[in-house]
Amino acid sequence: MAAVQQRLAQLEQKLSFQPQSGLPTHFRLELEIEEFLEQFSRLPDGSDNKLQGFTVLILQLGPTYSMVRKTLRASISEWILYQTGCRIAALLTDRDRVFHTREDEFVLLLPEKKGSALKSFLQSLHASLAAPHGFTGFSVSVPVTSGASYYPDHGRTRSELLHHADLAVSAAKDRRKPFVLFQPSIRETVVERMELQNSILKAIEAPALHQLGEQFCLLYQPKLFVSSIHDGKLQISRVEAEALMRWNHPTKGLVSPTQFIPIAEESGLIEPLGKWLVYACASLVNDWAETGHRDIGLSVNLSPRQFRSSSILQTFESVLASTGTGANRLTVELTETSLFEDINSTTRILERFAALGLRVSVDDFGSGYSSLSHLHRFPLDEIKVDRLFVEHIRTNKHDRVIVRSLVNMAADLGFDLIAEGVEDSDSLQILYDMGCLGFQGFILSEPLSEAEFLRFHDDIVANGMVMQLP
Ligand code: C2E
Ligand code: MG
Ligand code: MG
């Protein structure tokens, strides 16, 4: 019996403290938050005791932490966790409590901290946590995001307070802010997201795969390759299109992919949607070939989760086999995040894409964390320079330096280079003068319906492959 009790005590000890930081865990948080509730609920309403309430603060380490954990020695991420715990503890009073609840998450219980007191505490906390962690030869900063709820204003139970602080952290991430205090409107936003998610679920579940086209549709934005420019006349060497999805929501009208793709990703609904997309695009390219548009290439966007899903290769294989579409007329657009998440498996998947004959493009290049030195390892065909660098190319010297080096790098590696989001003819000329030959953006055309796109293509062909800029 004594041995059993000893083992139970050991187990409790293990569950109670996080080995890396030495701080109490979630297990202790649950007990102690109940104690706080018990203590504060006993205070009479309206008492002017300053200890009427307490703040529950959730603090999450930013994506830099998971990058460090995946790419550097374990001792480095462990040291960061330990240091984070120490830095937090150094700012607490005797009555404050800190818990290390998940690898990248800390929870603080802060009596007496509300309003301006909480604000100045947060300023010191964020400044202290953002300071770099020094190692031999390098240093890393790990910014954090935090969200808080306050007892009794935002909840009277443990689960309410934690849930609301958690929603506040999500809101802070969405808004790219370091801290957000819970407000009821945050819950409404989440409810709206859930409603959107439910209706995507309905849209996808209800019909058979080929009927998804009744709810989701595609627009096609021209992507042009230019061989020369004279007096605003572009000599075009190749016309392609990028398929951009729209959701024809029964009551909200056309919903942008930036709204529904993240929700579809989170919920896993992106998989059937991706299958439909690949079928739709491959069939379309096939139809175009049959109606005399054999030379038009089409790009398909894959989200990070679609790229990593085990079924995507099978989908391409079976779609290409059943439609008879030439794979080389399809380009798969992947984001930098997809590529650099796990370099070894990325290489394996890309080699299989290449074996199928698909072209591969890196979308929004420059907006992520990727290091150029890894790029040559991947079998790629195209790079699309993010709109961020193109937007201010006329006025921003720094952007020009970056784009010029991307143009040179793409030439060295033999990749096509596309400038995205080109909106005016001066920018297009500057990019062309730097050696960029691929363009997409409102200056050439907005995304079009299929019929409009084919008309756009046919007009260029009829005009001797020349397009006059507006
Ligand atoms: P993206 O792949 O980088 O697509 C380009 C986006 O930039 C499109 O927005 C397009 O309408 C917009 N755009 C094009 N030219 C210009 C310009 O000159 N100026 C400005 N300001 N914007 C321009 P859209 O259609 O809203 O798509 C947004 C993102 O949603 C896409 O970015 C892509 O990442 C994602 N997406 C779109 N369709 C799909 C899809 O079928 N599957 C997946 N997984 N993602 C998709
Ligand atoms: Mg794209
Ligand atoms: Mg893009």
Short mmCIF file of C-alpha atoms and ligand atoms in Angstrom, two decimals:
data_model
loop_
_atom_site.label_atom_id
_atom_site.label_comp_id
_atom_site.label_asym_id
_atom_site.label_seq_id
_atom_site.Cartn_x
_atom_site.Cartn_y
_atom_site.Cartn_z
CA MET A 1 0.00 0.00 0.00
CA ALA A 2 2.79 2.37 0.96
CA ALA A 3 4.49 1.57 -2.35
CA VAL A 4 1.30 2.41 -4.27
CA GLN A 5 0.94 5.68 -2.41
CA GLN A 6 4.53 6.51 -3.07
CA ARG A 7 4.04 5.85 -6.79
CA LEU A 8 0.90 7.97 -6.81
CA ALA A 9 2.73 10.78 -5.08
CA GLN A 10 5.52 10.51 -7.65
CA LEU A 11 2.98 10.58 -10.45
CA GLU A 12 1.30 13.64 -8.99
CA GLN A 13 4.65 15.32 -8.64
CA LYS A 14 5.39 14.55 -12.32
CA LEU A 15 2.03 15.82 -13.45
CA SER A 16 2.38 18.95 -11.36
CA PHE A 17 5.64 20.36 -12.71
CA GLN A 18 6.93 20.96 -16.19
CA PRO A 19 10.42 19.46 -16.48
CA GLN A 20 11.87 22.15 -18.79
CA SER A 21 10.81 25.23 -16.87
CA GLY A 22 10.28 23.70 -13.44
CA LEU A 23 6.94 25.58 -13.28
CA PRO A 24 3.61 24.09 -12.16
CA THR A 25 1.51 22.63 -14.99
CA HIS A 26 -2.09 22.65 -16.16
CA PHE A 27 -2.83 20.11 -13.45
CA ARG A 28 -1.91 22.67 -10.76
CA LEU A 29 -3.63 25.51 -12.65
CA GLU A 30 -6.98 23.76 -12.40
CA LEU A 31 -6.65 23.36 -8.64
CA GLU A 32 -5.35 26.84 -8.00
CA ILE A 33 -7.83 28.67 -10.19
CA GLU A 34 -10.58 26.95 -8.16
CA GLU A 35 -8.90 28.21 -4.98
CA PHE A 36 -8.81 31.75 -6.41
CA LEU A 37 -12.50 31.51 -7.32
CA GLU A 38 -13.38 30.28 -3.87
CA GLN A 39 -11.44 33.09 -2.24
CA PHE A 40 -12.77 35.91 -4.45
CA SER A 41 -16.38 34.75 -4.47
CA ARG A 42 -16.41 35.13 -0.67
CA LEU A 43 -15.77 38.86 -0.92
CA PRO A 44 -19.02 40.81 -0.56
CA ASP A 45 -20.28 42.57 -3.70
CA GLY A 46 -19.42 46.23 -3.74
CA SER A 47 -16.68 45.79 -1.17
CA ASP A 48 -13.96 48.29 -1.92
CA ASN A 49 -11.39 45.62 -1.31
CA LYS A 50 -8.89 45.93 -4.16
CA LEU A 51 -8.75 42.16 -4.42
CA GLN A 52 -12.25 41.84 -5.84
CA GLY A 53 -11.12 40.19 -9.01
CA PHE A 54 -8.21 38.61 -10.84
CA THR A 55 -6.91 38.40 -14.37
CA VAL A 56 -6.32 35.14 -16.23
CA LEU A 57 -3.60 35.77 -18.78
CA ILE A 58 -2.68 33.22 -21.45
CA LEU A 59 0.64 33.72 -23.14
CA GLN A 60 1.73 31.82 -26.24
CA LEU A 61 5.18 31.73 -27.78
CA GLY A 62 5.15 32.86 -31.41
CA PRO A 63 6.00 30.74 -34.49
CA THR A 64 9.73 31.47 -34.04
CA TYR A 65 9.67 29.05 -31.12
CA SER A 66 8.41 26.12 -33.20
CA MET A 67 10.92 26.96 -35.94
CA VAL A 68 13.72 26.84 -33.36
CA ARG A 69 12.40 23.59 -31.95
CA LYS A 70 12.23 21.96 -35.38
CA THR A 71 15.53 23.20 -36.71
CA LEU A 72 17.94 23.56 -33.78
CA ARG A 73 19.18 21.31 -30.95
CA ALA A 74 16.63 20.38 -28.28
CA SER A 75 18.81 21.98 -25.60
CA ILE A 76 18.24 25.37 -27.27
CA SER A 77 14.44 25.24 -27.18
CA GLU A 78 14.59 23.88 -23.61
CA TRP A 79 16.78 26.78 -22.58
CA ILE A 80 14.32 29.23 -24.17
CA LEU A 81 11.46 27.67 -22.17
CA TYR A 82 13.46 27.82 -18.96
CA GLN A 83 14.46 31.44 -19.60
CA THR A 84 10.88 32.40 -20.45
CA GLY A 85 9.70 30.94 -17.14
CA CYS A 86 12.43 32.85 -15.25
CA ARG A 87 11.66 36.13 -17.02
CA ILE A 88 7.96 35.84 -16.21
CA ALA A 89 8.61 34.87 -12.59
CA ALA A 90 10.93 37.86 -12.13
CA LEU A 91 8.00 40.23 -12.75
CA LEU A 92 5.48 38.59 -10.44
CA THR A 93 4.47 39.51 -6.91
CA ASP A 94 4.02 36.93 -4.16
CA ARG A 95 0.33 36.64 -4.89
CA ASP A 96 0.66 36.17 -8.67
CA ARG A 97 0.93 32.66 -10.06
CA VAL A 98 2.45 31.28 -13.25
CA PHE A 99 1.86 27.87 -14.88
CA HIS A 100 3.50 26.19 -17.85
CA THR A 101 0.45 24.57 -19.38
CA ARG A 102 1.58 23.42 -22.83
CA GLU A 103 5.00 23.39 -24.39
CA ASP A 104 4.53 26.83 -25.94
CA GLU A 105 1.96 28.21 -23.49
CA PHE A 106 2.08 29.84 -20.05
CA VAL A 107 -0.91 30.91 -17.95
CA LEU A 108 -0.75 33.62 -15.28
CA LEU A 109 -3.23 34.35 -12.49
CA LEU A 110 -2.90 37.98 -11.47
CA PRO A 111 -4.87 39.34 -8.54
CA GLU A 112 -4.98 43.15 -8.21
CA LYS A 113 -4.04 43.66 -11.86
CA LYS A 114 -6.70 45.36 -13.94
CA GLY A 115 -6.83 48.46 -16.14
CA SER A 116 -3.67 50.57 -16.01
CA ALA A 117 -1.92 48.20 -13.58
CA LEU A 118 -2.43 45.34 -16.03
CA LYS A 119 -1.31 47.52 -18.93
CA SER A 120 1.99 48.49 -17.36
CA PHE A 121 2.59 44.88 -16.23
CA LEU A 122 2.03 43.71 -19.83
CA GLN A 123 4.42 46.30 -21.21
CA SER A 124 7.21 45.05 -18.94
CA LEU A 125 6.29 41.42 -19.62
CA HIS A 126 6.30 41.71 -23.42
CA ALA A 127 9.50 43.77 -23.41
CA SER A 128 11.24 41.25 -21.18
CA LEU A 129 10.08 38.24 -23.23
CA ALA A 130 10.99 39.82 -26.58
CA ALA A 131 14.61 40.40 -25.50
CA PRO A 132 16.91 38.03 -27.41
CA HIS A 133 18.11 34.74 -25.92
CA GLY A 134 21.88 34.60 -26.45
CA PHE A 135 23.73 31.44 -27.51
CA THR A 136 27.30 30.95 -28.63
CA GLY A 137 27.53 32.67 -31.99
CA PHE A 138 23.88 33.70 -32.38
CA SER A 139 20.79 34.96 -30.59
CA VAL A 140 17.05 34.37 -31.03
CA SER A 141 14.07 36.54 -30.09
CA VAL A 142 10.77 34.79 -29.48
CA PRO A 143 7.88 37.30 -29.49
CA VAL A 144 4.76 36.20 -27.63
CA THR A 145 1.03 36.78 -28.04
CA SER A 146 -1.24 37.09 -25.03
CA GLY A 147 -4.92 37.34 -24.20
CA ALA A 148 -6.73 37.84 -20.91
CA SER A 149 -10.07 37.55 -19.18
CA TYR A 150 -11.04 39.08 -15.83
CA TYR A 151 -12.95 37.56 -12.94
CA PRO A 152 -15.82 38.31 -12.41
CA ASP A 153 -16.48 40.54 -15.48
CA HIS A 154 -15.69 37.89 -18.12
CA GLY A 155 -16.72 34.71 -16.36
CA ARG A 156 -17.41 33.17 -12.99
CA THR A 157 -16.12 29.65 -13.58
CA ARG A 158 -12.74 28.18 -14.37
CA SER A 159 -13.77 26.99 -17.82
CA GLU A 160 -15.43 30.28 -18.77
CA LEU A 161 -12.41 32.33 -17.74
CA LEU A 162 -9.92 30.07 -19.53
CA HIS A 163 -12.09 29.81 -22.63
CA HIS A 164 -12.50 33.57 -22.85
CA ALA A 165 -8.79 34.22 -22.32
CA ASP A 166 -8.13 31.66 -25.05
CA LEU A 167 -10.51 33.44 -27.46
CA ALA A 168 -8.68 36.68 -26.64
CA VAL A 169 -5.34 35.08 -27.64
CA SER A 170 -6.86 33.93 -30.95
CA ALA A 171 -8.20 37.43 -31.54
CA ALA A 172 -4.73 38.88 -30.79
CA LYS A 173 -3.20 36.52 -33.37
CA ASP A 174 -5.86 37.40 -35.96
CA ARG A 175 -5.31 41.10 -35.41
CA ARG A 176 -1.52 40.69 -35.21
CA LYS A 177 -1.49 42.42 -31.83
CA PRO A 178 0.65 41.39 -28.86
CA PHE A 179 -2.29 41.52 -26.42
CA VAL A 180 -6.10 41.50 -26.46
CA LEU A 181 -8.45 41.67 -23.47
CA PHE A 182 -11.59 39.56 -23.86
CA GLN A 183 -14.78 41.34 -24.96
CA PRO A 184 -18.14 39.70 -25.76
CA SER A 185 -17.78 40.82 -29.41
CA ILE A 186 -14.80 38.44 -29.75
CA ARG A 187 -17.10 35.54 -28.98
CA GLU A 188 -19.51 36.76 -31.64
CA THR A 189 -16.71 36.78 -34.23
CA VAL A 190 -15.90 33.21 -33.30
CA VAL A 191 -19.56 32.24 -33.54
CA GLU A 192 -19.67 33.83 -36.99
CA ARG A 193 -16.59 31.85 -38.01
CA MET A 194 -18.27 28.69 -36.77
CA GLU A 195 -21.40 29.49 -38.74
CA LEU A 196 -19.28 30.02 -41.83
CA GLN A 197 -17.55 26.72 -41.12
CA ASN A 198 -20.88 24.94 -40.72
CA SER A 199 -22.15 26.27 -43.98
CA ILE A 200 -18.95 25.20 -45.76
CA LEU A 201 -19.53 21.79 -44.23
CA LYS A 202 -23.07 21.77 -45.62
CA ALA A 203 -21.90 23.04 -48.99
CA ILE A 204 -19.35 20.27 -49.23
CA GLU A 205 -21.24 17.42 -47.65
CA ALA A 206 -24.53 17.77 -49.39
CA PRO A 207 -23.73 17.29 -53.07
CA ALA A 208 -21.58 14.74 -54.86
CA LEU A 209 -18.11 15.94 -55.78
CA HIS A 210 -19.02 17.17 -59.26
CA GLN A 211 -21.92 19.19 -57.82
CA LEU A 212 -19.59 21.25 -55.64
CA GLY A 213 -19.42 23.53 -58.64
CA GLU A 214 -22.88 24.81 -57.72
CA GLN A 215 -21.49 26.42 -54.55
CA PHE A 216 -17.86 27.00 -55.43
CA CYS A 217 -16.66 28.53 -58.63
CA LEU A 218 -13.40 29.56 -60.19
CA LEU A 219 -12.19 32.77 -61.74
CA TYR A 220 -9.17 32.93 -63.99
CA GLN A 221 -6.57 35.67 -63.77
CA PRO A 222 -4.25 35.97 -66.78
CA LYS A 223 -0.55 35.41 -66.17
CA LEU A 224 1.47 36.73 -69.10
CA PHE A 225 5.04 36.19 -70.26
CA VAL A 226 6.46 39.12 -72.18
CA SER A 227 9.35 39.16 -74.66
CA SER A 228 9.54 42.91 -75.26
CA ILE A 229 7.85 46.22 -74.44
CA HIS A 230 7.63 49.21 -76.80
CA ASP A 231 5.39 52.27 -76.29
CA GLY A 232 3.09 50.44 -73.91
CA LYS A 233 2.76 47.48 -76.30
CA LEU A 234 3.63 44.14 -74.80
CA GLN A 235 4.88 41.41 -77.10
CA ILE A 236 3.47 38.29 -75.44
CA SER A 237 5.28 34.97 -75.58
CA ARG A 238 2.93 32.88 -73.41
CA VAL A 239 -0.56 33.27 -71.91
CA GLU A 240 -1.48 31.28 -68.81
CA ALA A 241 -4.12 31.62 -66.09
CA GLU A 242 -4.33 31.19 -62.34
CA ALA A 243 -7.53 29.60 -61.04
CA LEU A 244 -8.85 31.57 -58.05
CA MET A 245 -11.66 30.08 -56.04
CA ARG A 246 -14.83 31.88 -54.98
CA TRP A 247 -17.58 30.57 -52.75
CA ASN A 248 -21.03 31.43 -53.92
CA HIS A 249 -22.62 31.56 -50.47
CA PRO A 250 -26.42 31.17 -50.44
CA THR A 251 -26.94 34.37 -48.42
CA LYS A 252 -23.58 36.19 -48.26
CA GLY A 253 -22.91 36.23 -52.02
CA LEU A 254 -19.39 35.69 -53.37
CA VAL A 255 -17.03 35.00 -50.44
CA SER A 256 -13.28 35.55 -50.86
CA PRO A 257 -10.87 32.62 -50.47
CA THR A 258 -8.94 34.60 -47.86
CA GLN A 259 -12.04 34.21 -45.68
CA PHE A 260 -12.99 30.61 -46.27
CA ILE A 261 -9.67 28.85 -47.06
CA PRO A 262 -8.29 29.26 -43.48
CA ILE A 263 -11.55 27.91 -42.05
CA ALA A 264 -11.60 25.03 -44.51
CA GLU A 265 -7.94 24.33 -43.60
CA GLU A 266 -8.55 24.30 -39.84
CA SER A 267 -11.51 21.98 -40.14
CA GLY A 268 -10.05 19.56 -42.68
CA LEU A 269 -12.76 20.51 -45.19
CA ILE A 270 -10.00 21.67 -47.49
CA GLU A 271 -9.43 18.06 -48.62
CA PRO A 272 -12.69 17.46 -50.51
CA LEU A 273 -12.54 21.04 -51.73
CA GLY A 274 -9.05 20.41 -53.10
CA LYS A 275 -10.22 17.26 -54.86
CA TRP A 276 -12.99 19.19 -56.55
CA LEU A 277 -10.53 21.94 -57.52
CA VAL A 278 -8.06 19.53 -59.11
CA TYR A 279 -10.87 17.77 -61.02
CA ALA A 280 -12.33 21.06 -62.19
CA CYS A 281 -8.97 22.45 -63.38
CA ALA A 282 -7.78 19.29 -65.11
CA SER A 283 -11.10 18.88 -66.93
CA LEU A 284 -11.04 22.51 -67.96
CA VAL A 285 -7.54 22.32 -69.44
CA ASN A 286 -8.73 19.25 -71.29
CA ASP A 287 -11.82 21.07 -72.63
CA TRP A 288 -9.63 23.98 -73.73
CA ALA A 289 -7.34 21.60 -75.61
CA GLU A 290 -10.35 20.17 -77.43
CA THR A 291 -11.56 23.61 -78.46
CA GLY A 292 -8.27 24.77 -79.91
CA HIS A 293 -6.71 26.29 -76.77
CA ARG A 294 -4.07 23.62 -76.36
CA ASP A 295 -1.30 26.01 -75.36
CA ILE A 296 -2.89 27.60 -72.27
CA GLY A 297 -1.37 26.57 -68.93
CA LEU A 298 -3.41 26.74 -65.73
CA SER A 299 -2.17 27.24 -62.16
CA VAL A 300 -3.88 25.68 -59.16
CA ASN A 301 -3.34 26.91 -55.59
CA LEU A 302 -2.74 24.31 -52.90
CA SER A 303 -2.93 25.33 -49.25
CA PRO A 304 -0.27 23.97 -46.85
CA ARG A 305 -2.59 21.30 -45.52
CA GLN A 306 -3.60 20.18 -49.01
CA PHE A 307 0.05 19.91 -49.99
CA ARG A 308 0.79 17.70 -46.95
CA SER A 309 -2.30 15.52 -47.30
CA SER A 310 -1.58 11.94 -48.27
CA SER A 311 -4.36 11.93 -50.85
CA ILE A 312 -3.25 14.85 -53.02
CA LEU A 313 -0.85 12.82 -55.18
CA GLN A 314 -3.47 10.14 -55.72
CA THR A 315 -5.98 12.82 -56.68
CA PHE A 316 -3.62 14.21 -59.32
CA GLU A 317 -2.75 10.72 -60.58
CA SER A 318 -6.34 9.61 -60.97
CA VAL A 319 -7.54 12.94 -62.38
CA LEU A 320 -4.75 13.06 -64.95
CA ALA A 321 -5.41 9.46 -65.95
CA SER A 322 -9.19 9.86 -66.21
CA THR A 323 -9.21 13.21 -67.99
CA GLY A 324 -6.19 12.53 -70.22
CA THR A 325 -4.93 16.02 -69.41
CA GLY A 326 -1.27 16.74 -70.14
CA ALA A 327 0.25 17.32 -66.68
CA ASN A 328 2.71 19.87 -68.04
CA ARG A 329 -0.17 22.30 -68.61
CA LEU A 330 -0.95 22.31 -64.88
CA THR A 331 1.14 24.28 -62.40
CA VAL A 332 0.76 23.71 -58.69
CA GLU A 333 1.20 26.90 -56.64
CA LEU A 334 2.53 26.33 -53.13
CA THR A 335 3.31 28.86 -50.46
CA GLU A 336 6.71 29.20 -48.84
CA THR A 337 5.26 27.94 -45.56
CA SER A 338 4.26 24.68 -47.27
CA LEU A 339 7.74 24.18 -48.66
CA PHE A 340 9.82 24.94 -45.64
CA GLU A 341 7.77 23.21 -42.97
CA ASP A 342 9.58 19.90 -43.35
CA ILE A 343 12.31 20.07 -45.95
CA ASN A 344 12.85 16.32 -46.35
CA SER A 345 9.23 15.40 -46.91
CA THR A 346 8.79 18.47 -49.16
CA THR A 347 11.54 17.18 -51.43
CA ARG A 348 9.90 13.75 -51.59
CA ILE A 349 6.47 15.16 -52.47
CA LEU A 350 7.90 17.56 -55.05
CA GLU A 351 9.83 14.77 -56.71
CA ARG A 352 6.56 12.87 -57.10
CA PHE A 353 4.87 15.96 -58.57
CA ALA A 354 7.77 16.25 -61.01
CA ALA A 355 7.50 12.54 -61.88
CA LEU A 356 3.84 13.13 -62.78
CA GLY A 357 4.97 15.96 -65.06
CA LEU A 358 3.31 18.76 -63.03
CA ARG A 359 4.98 22.15 -62.88
CA VAL A 360 5.58 23.64 -59.42
CA SER A 361 5.51 27.30 -58.46
CA VAL A 362 6.28 29.07 -55.16
CA ASP A 363 3.53 31.59 -54.46
CA ASP A 364 3.89 34.84 -52.50
CA PHE A 365 7.64 34.41 -52.43
CA GLY A 366 9.43 36.65 -49.95
CA SER A 367 6.51 36.94 -47.54
CA GLY A 368 7.56 33.98 -45.37
CA TYR A 369 10.64 32.87 -43.52
CA SER A 370 12.30 30.82 -46.21
CA SER A 371 15.99 30.94 -46.64
CA LEU A 372 17.12 31.32 -50.21
CA SER A 373 19.94 28.86 -49.64
CA HIS A 374 17.46 25.95 -49.55
CA LEU A 375 15.64 26.82 -52.73
CA HIS A 376 17.98 25.06 -55.14
CA ARG A 377 17.27 21.77 -53.36
CA PHE A 378 13.70 21.64 -54.62
CA PRO A 379 12.60 20.68 -58.14
CA LEU A 380 10.76 23.96 -58.90
CA ASP A 381 9.71 25.65 -62.13
CA GLU A 382 8.49 29.08 -61.10
CA ILE A 383 8.67 31.73 -58.39
CA LYS A 384 6.01 34.37 -57.85
CA VAL A 385 7.35 37.46 -56.13
CA ASP A 386 4.92 38.56 -53.43
CA ARG A 387 2.76 41.60 -54.13
CA LEU A 388 4.34 43.29 -51.07
CA PHE A 389 7.59 43.85 -53.00
CA VAL A 390 5.85 44.90 -56.20
CA GLU A 391 3.40 47.35 -54.64
CA HIS A 392 5.94 50.11 -53.94
CA ILE A 393 8.59 49.22 -56.50
CA ARG A 394 8.47 52.71 -58.01
CA THR A 395 9.32 54.44 -54.75
CA ASN A 396 11.02 51.90 -52.51
CA LYS A 397 14.70 51.31 -53.22
CA HIS A 398 14.90 48.41 -50.80
CA ASP A 399 12.13 46.55 -52.66
CA ARG A 400 13.93 47.14 -55.95
CA VAL A 401 17.14 45.65 -54.52
CA ILE A 402 15.24 42.57 -53.34
CA VAL A 403 13.37 42.04 -56.60
CA ARG A 404 16.53 42.48 -58.64
CA SER A 405 18.30 39.81 -56.61
CA LEU A 406 15.28 37.49 -56.95
CA VAL A 407 15.34 37.98 -60.73
CA ASN A 408 19.05 37.07 -60.82
CA MET A 409 18.57 34.09 -58.55
CA ALA A 410 15.65 32.77 -60.63
CA ALA A 411 17.75 33.12 -63.79
CA ASP A 412 20.66 31.25 -62.17
CA LEU A 413 18.38 28.43 -61.04
CA GLY A 414 16.45 28.30 -64.31
CA PHE A 415 13.05 29.19 -62.76
CA ASP A 416 10.40 31.38 -64.39
CA LEU A 417 9.79 34.52 -62.35
CA ILE A 418 6.39 36.19 -62.06
CA ALA A 419 5.74 39.56 -60.46
CA GLU A 420 2.35 39.42 -58.72
CA GLY A 421 -0.02 42.29 -58.17
CA VAL A 422 1.32 44.66 -60.85
CA GLU A 423 -1.13 47.54 -60.92
CA ASP A 424 0.43 50.25 -63.10
CA SER A 425 2.51 50.50 -66.25
CA ASP A 426 5.48 52.26 -64.59
CA SER A 427 5.93 49.36 -62.17
CA LEU A 428 5.64 46.89 -65.04
CA GLN A 429 8.35 48.74 -66.99
CA ILE A 430 10.66 48.88 -63.94
CA LEU A 431 10.22 45.15 -63.39
CA TYR A 432 10.81 44.39 -67.07
CA ASP A 433 13.98 46.52 -67.05
CA MET A 434 15.24 44.44 -64.11
CA GLY A 435 14.83 41.29 -66.20
CA CYS A 436 11.43 40.10 -64.99
CA LEU A 437 9.40 38.61 -67.87
CA GLY A 438 6.32 37.15 -66.15
CA PHE A 439 3.47 39.36 -64.93
CA GLN A 440 0.14 39.09 -63.20
CA GLY A 441 -1.96 41.91 -61.83
CA PHE A 442 -4.78 44.33 -62.37
CA ILE A 443 -2.78 46.28 -65.01
CA LEU A 444 -3.15 43.24 -67.28
CA SER A 445 -6.48 41.96 -66.02
CA GLU A 446 -8.56 41.24 -62.95
CA PRO A 447 -9.68 37.65 -62.38
CA LEU A 448 -12.21 36.74 -65.14
CA SER A 449 -14.91 34.20 -65.78
CA GLU A 450 -13.94 31.34 -68.10
CA ALA A 451 -15.65 32.91 -71.13
CA GLU A 452 -14.05 36.31 -70.44
CA PHE A 453 -10.63 34.75 -70.04
CA LEU A 454 -10.88 32.87 -73.33
CA ARG A 455 -11.94 36.09 -75.04
CA PHE A 456 -8.95 37.87 -73.45
CA HIS A 457 -6.64 35.13 -74.76
CA ASP A 458 -8.19 35.06 -78.24
CA ASP A 459 -7.93 38.87 -78.56
CA ILE A 460 -4.18 38.69 -77.87
CA VAL A 461 -3.74 35.92 -80.43
CA ALA A 462 -5.83 37.83 -83.00
CA ASN A 463 -3.65 40.88 -82.33
CA GLY A 464 -0.44 39.06 -83.30
CA MET A 465 0.42 38.26 -79.64
CA VAL A 466 0.49 41.94 -78.79
CA MET A 467 -1.30 43.56 -75.87
CA GLN A 468 -1.68 47.31 -75.54
CA LEU A 469 -1.46 48.55 -71.94
CA PRO A 470 -4.33 50.82 -70.88
P1 C2E B 1 -2.73 34.20 -54.59
O1 C2E B 1 -2.60 32.79 -55.04
O2 C2E B 1 -1.46 34.96 -54.33
O3 C2E B 1 -3.65 34.91 -55.66
C1 C2E B 1 -3.49 36.21 -56.04
C2 C2E B 1 -4.46 37.10 -55.32
O4 C2E B 1 -4.11 38.45 -55.60
C3 C2E B 1 -5.88 36.95 -55.82
O5 C2E B 1 -6.75 37.23 -54.75
C4 C2E B 1 -6.00 38.04 -56.87
O6 C2E B 1 -7.30 38.46 -57.12
C5 C2E B 1 -5.20 39.13 -56.20
N1 C2E B 1 -4.63 40.06 -57.17
C6 C2E B 1 -4.23 39.79 -58.42
N2 C2E B 1 -3.72 40.87 -59.03
C7 C2E B 1 -3.78 41.87 -58.12
C8 C2E B 1 -3.39 43.26 -58.16
O7 C2E B 1 -2.89 43.79 -59.13
N3 C2E B 1 -3.60 43.98 -57.03
C9 C2E B 1 -4.15 43.44 -55.92
N4 C2E B 1 -4.32 44.22 -54.86
N5 C2E B 1 -4.54 42.13 -55.85
C10 C2E B 1 -4.34 41.36 -56.95
P2 C2E B 1 -7.89 36.24 -54.34
O8 C2E B 1 -8.54 35.65 -55.54
O9 C2E B 1 -8.72 36.96 -53.33
O10 C2E B 1 -7.12 35.07 -53.64
C11 C2E B 1 -6.45 35.25 -52.45
C12 C2E B 1 -5.66 34.04 -52.06
O11 C2E B 1 -6.52 32.94 -51.75
C13 C2E B 1 -4.79 33.52 -53.19
O12 C2E B 1 -3.60 34.28 -53.24
C14 C2E B 1 -4.56 32.10 -52.76
O13 C2E B 1 -3.53 32.02 -51.80
C15 C2E B 1 -5.88 31.74 -52.09
N6 C2E B 1 -6.67 30.96 -53.04
C16 C2E B 1 -7.39 31.37 -54.10
N7 C2E B 1 -7.96 30.35 -54.73
C17 C2E B 1 -7.57 29.23 -54.07
C18 C2E B 1 -7.81 27.84 -54.25
O14 C2E B 1 -8.48 27.40 -55.19
N8 C2E B 1 -7.23 26.98 -53.36
C19 C2E B 1 -6.45 27.42 -52.34
N9 C2E B 1 -5.91 26.51 -51.51
N10 C2E B 1 -6.18 28.73 -52.15
C20 C2E B 1 -6.75 29.63 -53.01
MG MG B 2 -1.57 31.82 -56.18
MG MG B 3 0.24 34.96 -54.74
#
